[in-house]
mmCIF file of C-alpha atoms in Angstrom:
data_model
loop_
_atom_site.group_PDB
_atom_site.id
_atom_site.type_symbol
_atom_site.label_atom_id
_atom_site.label_comp_id
_atom_site.label_asym_id
_atom_site.label_seq_id
_atom_site.Cartn_x
_atom_site.Cartn_y
_atom_site.Cartn_z
ATOM 1 C CA UNK A 1 15.283 19.014 69.088
ATOM 2 C CA UNK A 2 18.758 20.007 70.259
ATOM 3 C CA UNK A 3 19.521 23.526 71.426
ATOM 4 C CA UNK A 4 21.293 25.922 69.040
ATOM 5 C CA UNK A 5 25.026 26.207 69.618
ATOM 6 C CA UNK A 6 26.594 29.561 70.578
ATOM 7 C CA UNK A 7 27.410 30.420 66.976
ATOM 8 C CA UNK A 8 23.772 29.856 66.067
ATOM 9 C CA UNK A 9 22.671 32.165 68.864
ATOM 10 C CA UNK A 10 24.909 34.916 67.501
ATOM 11 C CA UNK A 11 23.397 34.471 64.064
ATOM 12 C CA UNK A 12 19.889 34.762 65.511
ATOM 13 C CA UNK A 13 20.776 38.117 67.034
ATOM 14 C CA UNK A 14 21.848 39.415 63.662
ATOM 15 C CA UNK A 15 18.995 37.864 61.713
ATOM 16 C CA UNK A 16 16.759 40.933 61.438
ATOM 17 C CA UNK A 17 18.739 43.963 60.276
ATOM 18 C CA UNK A 18 16.796 47.163 59.871
ATOM 19 C CA UNK A 19 15.873 47.731 56.201
ATOM 20 C CA UNK A 20 17.530 50.630 54.502
ATOM 21 C CA UNK A 21 15.549 53.460 53.012
ATOM 22 C CA UNK A 22 13.930 56.773 53.862
ATOM 23 C CA UNK A 23 12.055 56.775 57.147
ATOM 24 C CA UNK A 24 9.230 58.883 58.474
ATOM 25 C CA UNK A 25 9.293 60.656 61.799
ATOM 26 C CA UNK A 26 7.795 57.538 63.381
ATOM 27 C CA UNK A 27 10.699 55.412 62.175
ATOM 28 C CA UNK A 28 9.088 53.549 59.261
ATOM 29 C CA UNK A 29 9.882 53.451 55.560
ATOM 30 C CA UNK A 30 6.402 54.785 54.880
ATOM 31 C CA UNK A 31 5.962 53.984 51.145
ATOM 32 C CA UNK A 32 7.184 50.420 51.650
ATOM 33 C CA UNK A 33 5.064 50.014 54.791
ATOM 34 C CA UNK A 34 1.955 51.222 52.948
ATOM 35 C CA UNK A 35 2.590 48.865 50.028
ATOM 36 C CA UNK A 36 3.068 45.907 52.364
ATOM 37 C CA UNK A 37 -0.072 46.862 54.276
ATOM 38 C CA UNK A 38 -2.103 46.995 51.063
ATOM 39 C CA UNK A 39 -0.915 43.524 50.056
ATOM 40 C CA UNK A 40 -1.794 42.118 53.486
ATOM 41 C CA UNK A 41 -5.167 43.856 53.369
ATOM 42 C CA UNK A 42 -5.975 42.335 49.982
ATOM 43 C CA UNK A 43 -5.004 38.887 51.256
ATOM 44 C CA UNK A 44 -7.214 39.192 54.334
ATOM 45 C CA UNK A 45 -10.182 40.733 52.511
ATOM 46 C CA UNK A 46 -9.921 38.269 49.642
ATOM 47 C CA UNK A 47 -9.995 35.191 51.843
ATOM 48 C CA UNK A 48 -12.870 36.585 53.906
ATOM 49 C CA UNK A 49 -14.893 37.083 50.723
ATOM 50 C CA UNK A 50 -14.006 33.683 49.246
ATOM 51 C CA UNK A 51 -14.958 31.507 52.242
ATOM 52 C CA UNK A 52 -14.521 31.469 56.026
ATOM 53 C CA UNK A 53 -12.347 28.356 55.744
ATOM 54 C CA UNK A 54 -9.972 30.247 53.443
ATOM 55 C CA UNK A 55 -9.493 32.873 56.122
ATOM 56 C CA UNK A 56 -9.055 30.175 58.776
ATOM 57 C CA UNK A 57 -6.241 28.707 56.663
ATOM 58 C CA UNK A 58 -4.589 32.133 56.544
ATOM 59 C CA UNK A 59 -4.818 32.322 60.339
ATOM 60 C CA UNK A 60 -3.195 28.879 60.615
ATOM 61 C CA UNK A 61 -0.331 29.901 58.336
ATOM 62 C CA UNK A 62 0.070 33.156 60.252
ATOM 63 C CA UNK A 63 0.332 31.249 63.521
ATOM 64 C CA UNK A 64 3.059 28.963 62.167
ATOM 65 C CA UNK A 65 5.035 32.031 61.088
ATOM 66 C CA UNK A 66 4.352 33.709 64.431
ATOM 67 C CA UNK A 67 5.569 30.632 66.323
ATOM 68 C CA UNK A 68 8.781 30.689 64.286
ATOM 69 C CA UNK A 69 9.290 34.399 64.956
ATOM 70 C CA UNK A 70 8.633 34.073 68.672
ATOM 71 C CA UNK A 71 10.964 31.089 68.925
ATOM 72 C CA UNK A 72 13.744 32.971 67.108
ATOM 73 C CA UNK A 73 13.270 36.026 69.318
ATOM 74 C CA UNK A 74 13.232 34.084 72.584
ATOM 75 C CA UNK A 75 16.338 32.187 71.496
ATOM 76 C CA UNK A 76 18.222 35.490 71.636
ATOM 77 C CA UNK A 77 17.513 35.442 75.373
ATOM 78 C CA UNK A 78 18.613 31.828 75.741
ATOM 79 C CA UNK A 79 15.107 30.323 75.691
ATOM 80 C CA UNK A 80 14.787 27.506 73.167
ATOM 81 C CA UNK A 81 11.171 26.438 72.752
ATOM 82 C CA UNK A 82 10.733 23.397 70.465
ATOM 83 C CA UNK A 83 9.257 24.532 67.160
ATOM 84 C CA UNK A 84 7.567 21.407 65.771
ATOM 85 C CA UNK A 85 5.085 20.547 68.559
ATOM 86 C CA UNK A 86 4.142 24.183 69.081
ATOM 87 C CA UNK A 87 3.608 24.877 65.371
ATOM 88 C CA UNK A 88 1.528 21.724 64.922
ATOM 89 C CA UNK A 89 -0.369 22.551 68.100
ATOM 90 C CA UNK A 90 -1.031 26.104 66.923
ATOM 91 C CA UNK A 91 -2.729 24.825 63.774
ATOM 92 C CA UNK A 92 -4.669 22.275 65.835
ATOM 93 C CA UNK A 93 -5.834 24.980 68.235
ATOM 94 C CA UNK A 94 -7.148 27.181 65.424
ATOM 95 C CA UNK A 95 -8.909 24.238 63.774
ATOM 96 C CA UNK A 96 -10.402 23.075 67.079
ATOM 97 C CA UNK A 97 -11.635 26.562 67.937
ATOM 98 C CA UNK A 98 -13.244 26.970 64.517
ATOM 99 C CA UNK A 99 -14.949 23.577 64.478
ATOM 100 C CA UNK A 100 -15.833 22.990 68.141
ATOM 101 C CA UNK A 101 -15.489 26.259 70.038
ATOM 102 C CA UNK A 102 -13.945 27.339 73.328
ATOM 103 C CA UNK A 103 -13.768 23.961 75.083
ATOM 104 C CA UNK A 104 -11.978 22.417 72.123
ATOM 105 C CA UNK A 105 -9.539 25.338 72.036
ATOM 106 C CA UNK A 106 -8.636 24.820 75.692
ATOM 107 C CA UNK A 107 -8.314 21.053 75.194
ATOM 108 C CA UNK A 108 -6.057 21.473 72.147
ATOM 109 C CA UNK A 109 -3.905 23.983 74.027
ATOM 110 C CA UNK A 110 -3.496 21.569 76.946
ATOM 111 C CA UNK A 111 -2.549 18.699 74.635
ATOM 112 C CA UNK A 112 -0.036 20.913 72.861
ATOM 113 C CA UNK A 113 1.557 21.913 76.143
ATOM 114 C CA UNK A 114 1.911 18.247 77.141
ATOM 115 C CA UNK A 115 3.389 17.404 73.732
ATOM 116 C CA UNK A 116 5.833 20.288 74.073
ATOM 117 C CA UNK A 117 6.904 19.044 77.496
ATOM 118 C CA UNK A 118 7.455 15.477 76.266
ATOM 119 C CA UNK A 119 9.312 16.661 73.159
ATOM 120 C CA UNK A 120 11.669 18.871 75.131
ATOM 121 C CA UNK A 121 12.300 16.419 77.997
ATOM 122 C CA UNK A 122 13.172 13.745 75.429
ATOM 123 C CA UNK A 123 16.047 16.025 74.428
ATOM 124 C CA UNK A 124 17.459 16.131 77.962
ATOM 125 C CA UNK A 125 16.535 17.692 81.282
ATOM 126 C CA UNK A 126 19.082 20.521 81.232
ATOM 127 C CA UNK A 127 17.151 23.743 80.669
ATOM 128 C CA UNK A 128 13.922 21.831 79.997
ATOM 129 C CA UNK A 129 11.777 23.819 82.436
ATOM 130 C CA UNK A 130 13.062 27.077 80.971
ATOM 131 C CA UNK A 131 12.363 25.999 77.400
ATOM 132 C CA UNK A 132 8.925 24.540 78.163
ATOM 133 C CA UNK A 133 8.064 27.829 79.869
ATOM 134 C CA UNK A 134 9.048 29.644 76.690
ATOM 135 C CA UNK A 135 6.852 27.252 74.741
ATOM 136 C CA UNK A 136 3.921 27.932 77.066
ATOM 137 C CA UNK A 137 4.347 31.666 76.459
ATOM 138 C CA UNK A 138 4.186 31.138 72.699
ATOM 139 C CA UNK A 139 1.122 28.912 73.067
ATOM 140 C CA UNK A 140 -0.673 31.673 74.936
ATOM 141 C CA UNK A 141 0.701 34.620 72.971
ATOM 142 C CA UNK A 142 -0.264 34.529 70.164
ATOM 143 C CA UNK A 143 -1.707 31.042 69.507
ATOM 144 C CA UNK A 144 -4.419 30.713 72.170
ATOM 145 C CA UNK A 145 -5.526 34.319 71.712
ATOM 146 C CA UNK A 146 -5.781 33.798 67.948
ATOM 147 C CA UNK A 147 -8.222 30.991 68.664
ATOM 148 C CA UNK A 148 -10.808 33.652 69.518
ATOM 149 C CA UNK A 149 -10.637 34.842 65.912
ATOM 150 C CA UNK A 150 -11.435 31.310 64.758
ATOM 151 C CA UNK A 151 -14.407 31.128 67.129
ATOM 152 C CA UNK A 152 -15.623 34.520 65.943
ATOM 153 C CA UNK A 153 -15.332 33.398 62.331
ATOM 154 C CA UNK A 154 -17.477 30.315 63.010
ATOM 155 C CA UNK A 155 -20.369 32.350 64.432
ATOM 156 C CA UNK A 156 -23.312 33.712 62.407
ATOM 157 C CA UNK A 157 -22.120 36.642 60.269
ATOM 158 C CA UNK A 158 -18.626 35.523 61.178
ATOM 159 C CA UNK A 159 -16.974 37.250 58.243
ATOM 160 C CA UNK A 160 -18.529 40.584 59.234
ATOM 161 C CA UNK A 161 -17.465 40.061 62.833
ATOM 162 C CA UNK A 162 -13.886 39.510 61.691
ATOM 163 C CA UNK A 163 -14.134 42.604 59.507
ATOM 164 C CA UNK A 164 -15.279 44.723 62.457
ATOM 165 C CA UNK A 165 -12.501 43.318 64.630
ATOM 166 C CA UNK A 166 -9.767 43.975 62.075
ATOM 167 C CA UNK A 167 -10.924 47.378 60.830
ATOM 168 C CA UNK A 168 -11.264 48.874 64.312
ATOM 169 C CA UNK A 169 -7.858 47.534 65.353
ATOM 170 C CA UNK A 170 -6.211 48.776 62.168
ATOM 171 C CA UNK A 171 -7.650 52.244 62.693
ATOM 172 C CA UNK A 172 -6.270 52.245 66.214
ATOM 173 C CA UNK A 173 -2.836 51.949 64.630
ATOM 174 C CA UNK A 174 -3.599 54.486 61.894
ATOM 175 C CA UNK A 175 -5.080 57.057 64.275
ATOM 176 C CA UNK A 176 -2.296 56.604 66.789
ATOM 177 C CA UNK A 177 0.350 56.923 64.085
ATOM 178 C CA UNK A 178 -1.171 60.056 62.525
ATOM 179 C CA UNK A 179 -1.824 61.886 65.791
ATOM 180 C CA UNK A 180 1.528 60.795 67.176
ATOM 181 C CA UNK A 181 3.463 62.091 64.173
ATOM 182 C CA UNK A 182 1.540 65.359 63.934
ATOM 183 C CA UNK A 183 0.872 66.191 67.584
ATOM 184 C CA UNK A 184 2.875 63.806 69.759
ATOM 185 C CA UNK A 185 4.725 65.620 72.553
ATOM 186 C CA UNK A 186 4.050 63.690 75.753
ATOM 187 C CA UNK A 187 5.570 60.169 75.847
ATOM 188 C CA UNK A 188 3.274 57.440 77.116
ATOM 189 C CA UNK A 189 5.878 54.802 77.987
ATOM 190 C CA UNK A 190 9.325 56.148 77.081
ATOM 191 C CA UNK A 191 11.185 53.141 78.472
ATOM 192 C CA UNK A 192 9.143 50.675 76.420
ATOM 193 C CA UNK A 193 8.158 52.574 73.272
ATOM 194 C CA UNK A 194 9.779 56.030 73.018
ATOM 195 C CA UNK A 195 7.731 57.054 69.969
ATOM 196 C CA UNK A 196 4.345 56.278 71.547
ATOM 197 C CA UNK A 197 2.638 59.394 72.933
ATOM 198 C CA UNK A 198 -0.523 60.281 74.804
ATOM 199 C CA UNK A 199 -1.591 62.370 71.817
ATOM 200 C CA UNK A 200 -1.231 59.292 69.637
ATOM 201 C CA UNK A 201 -3.300 57.283 72.118
ATOM 202 C CA UNK A 202 -6.038 59.930 71.954
ATOM 203 C CA UNK A 203 -5.964 59.594 68.176
ATOM 204 C CA UNK A 204 -6.340 55.834 68.508
ATOM 205 C CA UNK A 205 -9.386 56.151 70.759
ATOM 206 C CA UNK A 206 -11.014 58.781 68.535
ATOM 207 C CA UNK A 207 -10.435 56.936 65.261
ATOM 208 C CA UNK A 208 -11.577 53.596 66.713
ATOM 209 C CA UNK A 209 -14.735 55.142 68.147
ATOM 210 C CA UNK A 210 -15.621 56.820 64.847
ATOM 211 C CA UNK A 211 -14.965 53.702 62.790
ATOM 212 C CA UNK A 212 -16.868 51.526 65.258
ATOM 213 C CA UNK A 213 -19.845 53.893 65.174
ATOM 214 C CA UNK A 214 -19.900 53.575 61.383
ATOM 215 C CA UNK A 215 -19.313 49.863 60.815
ATOM 216 C CA UNK A 216 -21.422 48.308 63.586
ATOM 217 C CA UNK A 217 -24.770 49.640 62.219
ATOM 218 C CA UNK A 218 -23.751 48.803 58.645
ATOM 219 C CA UNK A 219 -22.573 45.239 59.251
ATOM 220 C CA UNK A 220 -24.206 43.806 62.385
ATOM 221 C CA UNK A 221 -27.311 46.005 62.808
ATOM 222 C CA UNK A 222 -26.076 47.371 66.123
ATOM 223 C CA UNK A 223 -26.535 50.914 67.388
ATOM 224 C CA UNK A 224 -23.963 53.550 66.500
ATOM 225 C CA UNK A 225 -23.216 54.195 70.150
ATOM 226 C CA UNK A 226 -22.478 50.506 70.685
ATOM 227 C CA UNK A 227 -19.913 50.730 67.911
ATOM 228 C CA UNK A 228 -18.421 53.859 69.437
ATOM 229 C CA UNK A 229 -18.094 52.178 72.831
ATOM 230 C CA UNK A 230 -16.548 49.115 71.204
ATOM 231 C CA UNK A 231 -14.024 51.300 69.404
ATOM 232 C CA UNK A 232 -13.175 53.183 72.577
ATOM 233 C CA UNK A 233 -12.430 49.836 74.255
ATOM 234 C CA UNK A 234 -10.433 48.472 71.327
ATOM 235 C CA UNK A 235 -7.895 51.303 71.394
ATOM 236 C CA UNK A 236 -6.574 50.642 74.939
ATOM 237 C CA UNK A 237 -6.416 46.888 74.288
ATOM 238 C CA UNK A 238 -4.503 47.463 71.058
ATOM 239 C CA UNK A 239 -2.125 49.828 72.818
ATOM 240 C CA UNK A 240 -1.517 47.305 75.602
ATOM 241 C CA UNK A 241 -0.722 44.657 72.998
ATOM 242 C CA UNK A 242 1.754 46.980 71.331
ATOM 243 C CA UNK A 243 3.426 47.813 74.639
ATOM 244 C CA UNK A 244 3.656 44.144 75.651
ATOM 245 C CA UNK A 245 5.521 43.317 72.465
ATOM 246 C CA UNK A 246 7.703 46.420 72.833
ATOM 247 C CA UNK A 247 8.603 45.267 76.346
ATOM 248 C CA UNK A 248 9.429 41.779 75.087
ATOM 249 C CA UNK A 249 11.628 43.089 72.292
ATOM 250 C CA UNK A 250 13.381 45.567 74.566
ATOM 251 C CA UNK A 251 14.138 42.824 77.095
ATOM 252 C CA UNK A 252 15.556 40.652 74.317
ATOM 253 C CA UNK A 253 17.494 43.518 72.757
ATOM 254 C CA UNK A 254 15.914 43.249 69.297
ATOM 255 C CA UNK A 255 14.228 45.862 67.117
ATOM 256 C CA UNK A 256 11.768 43.673 65.195
ATOM 257 C CA UNK A 257 10.550 40.098 65.529
ATOM 258 C CA UNK A 258 11.906 39.398 62.031
ATOM 259 C CA UNK A 259 12.203 41.204 58.701
ATOM 260 C CA UNK A 260 9.791 39.198 56.537
ATOM 261 C CA UNK A 261 7.337 42.093 55.954
ATOM 262 C CA UNK A 262 9.060 45.052 54.245
ATOM 263 C CA UNK A 263 8.483 48.297 56.093
ATOM 264 C CA UNK A 264 6.952 46.585 59.115
ATOM 265 C CA UNK A 265 9.434 44.019 60.403
ATOM 266 C CA UNK A 266 7.956 40.693 61.422
ATOM 267 C CA UNK A 267 4.447 39.322 61.301
ATOM 268 C CA UNK A 268 4.212 39.542 65.088
ATOM 269 C CA UNK A 269 5.008 43.254 64.789
ATOM 270 C CA UNK A 270 1.638 43.501 62.998
ATOM 271 C CA UNK A 271 -0.258 40.967 65.097
ATOM 272 C CA UNK A 272 0.680 42.323 68.535
ATOM 273 C CA UNK A 273 -2.374 44.588 68.750
ATOM 274 C CA UNK A 274 -4.737 42.180 67.004
ATOM 275 C CA UNK A 275 -4.149 39.235 69.330
ATOM 276 C CA UNK A 276 -4.835 41.362 72.406
ATOM 277 C CA UNK A 277 -7.969 42.896 70.908
ATOM 278 C CA UNK A 278 -9.642 39.759 69.569
ATOM 279 C CA UNK A 279 -10.893 38.286 72.898
ATOM 280 C CA UNK A 280 -12.415 41.656 73.800
ATOM 281 C CA UNK A 281 -14.188 42.001 70.453
ATOM 282 C CA UNK A 282 -15.374 38.378 70.588
ATOM 283 C CA UNK A 283 -17.100 39.039 73.911
ATOM 284 C CA UNK A 284 -18.409 42.481 72.915
ATOM 285 C CA UNK A 285 -19.936 41.307 69.641
ATOM 286 C CA UNK A 286 -21.718 38.451 71.391
ATOM 287 C CA UNK A 287 -23.475 41.186 73.384
ATOM 288 C CA UNK A 288 -24.013 43.634 70.511
ATOM 289 C CA UNK A 289 -25.058 40.988 67.970
ATOM 290 C CA UNK A 290 -26.116 37.838 69.874
ATOM 291 C CA UNK A 291 -26.769 34.631 67.961
#
């Protein structure tokens, strides 16, 4: 529970070197990124097909990794959130949300925050408020937001709801990337994400709307226009999630949250859009496809 010493902090800063290899105009090693994306896609699709609980387990594992990445990143800025209570709490929050719903998610989050406070104060009061604040940030982003995915999974046709959520968000990234590389000329937020352009954002909205219009009638018996509206709403939420993480990384002076996914960086570099989109899709699908 003790804070890392200065030498440890220096090692954290150097923990995620950029992978070598040919890069595309958007700054990725495209072949490696595609291969990693395919592997992740197979993992997600496979667990969704096998059983909802299998996918819930994947979400729990992802949250433990995300907590570790967020803790490592915040440590670069001198914020040392305790890992153990937050990681255990993250798994508890996902399980509670899946089994008992929104009230249980809130209750588990509150208990985890209290446990984090006790754990950190037991290690000494110096910097405790700062570190507990960092822990609260991690509990909210991404853990609490990921709880909406667990609640969505537990609903009727939960696997299809998760599919709609993921596929529209993924196509926001794909459309934004393609339009940005081919047409991008006008920066959207140059201080936060220099490669993100308004043309790329238009591609995100268009691709999400098209995909939503296709998958909603096929999976949840909704109208095509409902899917198009959903997609058009997903794209801004996904973009906001991307910009929030870009702002966090820029403030901390790091390029990626880690380097565990070849061609992508860290897991949080892939989850940033998803965790911001999932509450929106959870609400929207309860309107489009009520129980």
